[in-house]
């Protein structure tokens, strides 16, 4: 059974992936198969875990796994925007980070509702 929360967050994750892939096209060629590939894999893993969580009855461990993967993505994106590397412009970093943070806020609400904290 698909929950409304799961469907909303899934849409936001898909939006984040679309924007992220646009940003990844601008990475230098030598990073397309390293950091860019890792970021892409992480984003698709986040989407996959979201779909899994949406179908499970007990979601706590799956949502925790999703939270961990989202934190990894934040770290990778932050690294890409590092002033020494400059793979991402400040504007692109800001917009992408906002999309990731929006997914994070929705995930936090989903976790709280599953744990009965609301």
mmCIF file of C-alpha atoms in Angstrom:
data_model
loop_
_atom_site.group_PDB
_atom_site.id
_atom_site.type_symbol
_atom_site.label_atom_id
_atom_site.label_comp_id
_atom_site.label_asym_id
_atom_site.label_seq_id
_atom_site.Cartn_x
_atom_site.Cartn_y
_atom_site.Cartn_z
ATOM 1 C CA UNK A 1 0.000 0.000 0.000
ATOM 2 C CA UNK A 2 1.491 3.334 -1.054
ATOM 3 C CA UNK A 3 1.199 6.145 1.453
ATOM 4 C CA UNK A 4 0.637 9.762 0.487
ATOM 5 C CA UNK A 5 3.847 10.780 2.301
ATOM 6 C CA UNK A 6 5.813 8.274 0.256
ATOM 7 C CA UNK A 7 4.402 9.549 -3.005
ATOM 8 C CA UNK A 8 5.130 13.196 -2.175
ATOM 9 C CA UNK A 9 8.718 12.520 -1.163
ATOM 10 C CA UNK A 10 9.216 10.284 -4.206
ATOM 11 C CA UNK A 11 8.226 13.181 -6.480
ATOM 12 C CA UNK A 12 10.672 15.498 -4.680
ATOM 13 C CA UNK A 13 13.441 12.897 -4.987
ATOM 14 C CA UNK A 14 12.769 12.598 -8.722
ATOM 15 C CA UNK A 15 12.972 16.412 -9.058
ATOM 16 C CA UNK A 16 16.260 16.372 -7.136
ATOM 17 C CA UNK A 17 17.645 13.660 -9.450
ATOM 18 C CA UNK A 18 16.670 15.578 -12.591
ATOM 19 C CA UNK A 19 18.368 18.741 -11.324
ATOM 20 C CA UNK A 20 21.353 16.767 -10.045
ATOM 21 C CA UNK A 21 21.917 15.132 -13.420
ATOM 22 C CA UNK A 22 21.907 18.567 -15.065
ATOM 23 C CA UNK A 23 24.595 19.676 -12.609
ATOM 24 C CA UNK A 24 26.646 16.515 -13.092
ATOM 25 C CA UNK A 25 26.952 17.184 -16.829
ATOM 26 C CA UNK A 26 29.144 20.173 -15.975
ATOM 27 C CA UNK A 27 31.667 18.138 -13.970
ATOM 28 C CA UNK A 28 35.115 17.865 -15.544
ATOM 29 C CA UNK A 29 35.691 14.793 -17.681
ATOM 30 C CA UNK A 30 38.129 13.203 -15.214
ATOM 31 C CA UNK A 31 35.464 13.276 -12.469
ATOM 32 C CA UNK A 32 32.529 11.940 -14.498
ATOM 33 C CA UNK A 33 33.456 8.349 -13.677
ATOM 34 C CA UNK A 34 34.469 8.990 -10.087
ATOM 35 C CA UNK A 35 32.672 11.548 -7.921
ATOM 36 C CA UNK A 36 29.893 12.268 -10.436
ATOM 37 C CA UNK A 37 29.211 8.554 -10.824
ATOM 38 C CA UNK A 38 29.116 8.107 -7.041
ATOM 39 C CA UNK A 39 26.656 10.998 -6.681
ATOM 40 C CA UNK A 40 24.427 9.597 -9.432
ATOM 41 C CA UNK A 41 24.464 6.129 -7.833
ATOM 42 C CA UNK A 42 23.624 7.652 -4.446
ATOM 43 C CA UNK A 43 20.662 9.592 -5.855
ATOM 44 C CA UNK A 44 19.249 6.488 -7.566
ATOM 45 C CA UNK A 45 19.773 4.478 -4.392
ATOM 46 C CA UNK A 46 17.777 7.101 -2.462
ATOM 47 C CA UNK A 47 14.928 6.720 -4.944
ATOM 48 C CA UNK A 48 15.064 2.931 -4.683
ATOM 49 C CA UNK A 49 15.041 2.951 -0.879
ATOM 50 C CA UNK A 50 12.080 5.371 -0.926
ATOM 51 C CA UNK A 51 10.107 2.960 -3.108
ATOM 52 C CA UNK A 52 11.024 0.072 -0.784
ATOM 53 C CA UNK A 53 9.986 2.025 2.317
ATOM 54 C CA UNK A 54 6.689 2.915 0.720
ATOM 55 C CA UNK A 55 5.813 -0.771 0.311
ATOM 56 C CA UNK A 56 6.993 -2.076 3.682
ATOM 57 C CA UNK A 57 4.774 -2.377 6.703
ATOM 58 C CA UNK A 58 7.639 -1.786 9.172
ATOM 59 C CA UNK A 59 9.487 1.193 7.795
ATOM 60 C CA UNK A 60 11.807 2.289 10.618
ATOM 61 C CA UNK A 61 15.028 0.596 9.469
ATOM 62 C CA UNK A 62 14.399 1.410 5.805
ATOM 63 C CA UNK A 63 13.766 5.080 6.608
ATOM 64 C CA UNK A 64 16.959 5.135 8.690
ATOM 65 C CA UNK A 65 18.837 3.693 5.704
ATOM 66 C CA UNK A 66 17.298 6.405 3.517
ATOM 67 C CA UNK A 67 18.417 9.083 5.992
ATOM 68 C CA UNK A 68 21.987 7.743 5.923
ATOM 69 C CA UNK A 69 22.065 7.721 2.123
ATOM 70 C CA UNK A 70 20.733 11.288 2.041
ATOM 71 C CA UNK A 71 23.517 12.357 4.407
ATOM 72 C CA UNK A 72 26.085 10.751 2.084
ATOM 73 C CA UNK A 73 24.620 12.695 -0.833
ATOM 74 C CA UNK A 74 24.888 15.947 1.125
ATOM 75 C CA UNK A 75 28.569 15.222 1.758
ATOM 76 C CA UNK A 76 29.264 14.448 -1.900
ATOM 77 C CA UNK A 77 27.532 17.613 -3.080
ATOM 78 C CA UNK A 78 29.340 19.715 -0.481
ATOM 79 C CA UNK A 79 32.649 18.213 -1.643
ATOM 80 C CA UNK A 80 31.786 19.063 -5.256
ATOM 81 C CA UNK A 81 31.276 22.701 -4.327
ATOM 82 C CA UNK A 82 34.550 22.900 -2.382
ATOM 83 C CA UNK A 83 36.459 26.055 -3.429
ATOM 84 C CA UNK A 84 39.545 23.976 -4.227
ATOM 85 C CA UNK A 85 37.641 21.644 -6.577
ATOM 86 C CA UNK A 86 34.988 24.032 -7.981
ATOM 87 C CA UNK A 87 32.990 21.357 -9.806
ATOM 88 C CA UNK A 88 29.769 23.177 -8.874
ATOM 89 C CA UNK A 89 29.051 26.897 -8.976
ATOM 90 C CA UNK A 90 27.734 28.518 -5.810
ATOM 91 C CA UNK A 91 24.335 29.027 -7.455
ATOM 92 C CA UNK A 92 23.992 25.404 -8.576
ATOM 93 C CA UNK A 93 25.192 24.170 -5.186
ATOM 94 C CA UNK A 94 22.624 26.336 -3.401
ATOM 95 C CA UNK A 95 19.729 25.178 -5.542
ATOM 96 C CA UNK A 96 20.729 21.506 -5.390
ATOM 97 C CA UNK A 97 21.349 21.651 -1.636
ATOM 98 C CA UNK A 98 17.897 23.188 -1.160
ATOM 99 C CA UNK A 99 16.297 20.312 -3.058
ATOM 100 C CA UNK A 100 18.202 17.790 -0.928
ATOM 101 C CA UNK A 101 17.234 19.642 2.261
ATOM 102 C CA UNK A 102 13.576 19.641 1.216
ATOM 103 C CA UNK A 103 13.739 15.858 0.802
ATOM 104 C CA UNK A 104 15.445 15.692 4.209
ATOM 105 C CA UNK A 105 12.683 17.691 5.883
ATOM 106 C CA UNK A 106 10.024 15.468 4.336
ATOM 107 C CA UNK A 107 11.952 12.374 5.406
ATOM 108 C CA UNK A 108 12.219 13.717 8.960
ATOM 109 C CA UNK A 109 8.454 14.182 9.078
ATOM 110 C CA UNK A 110 7.920 10.681 7.695
ATOM 111 C CA UNK A 111 10.242 9.190 10.320
ATOM 112 C CA UNK A 112 8.463 11.056 13.103
ATOM 113 C CA UNK A 113 5.052 9.942 11.918
ATOM 114 C CA UNK A 114 6.196 6.299 11.702
ATOM 115 C CA UNK A 115 7.620 6.425 15.208
ATOM 116 C CA UNK A 116 4.493 8.069 16.574
ATOM 117 C CA UNK A 117 6.313 11.234 17.661
ATOM 118 C CA UNK A 118 3.867 13.712 16.149
#
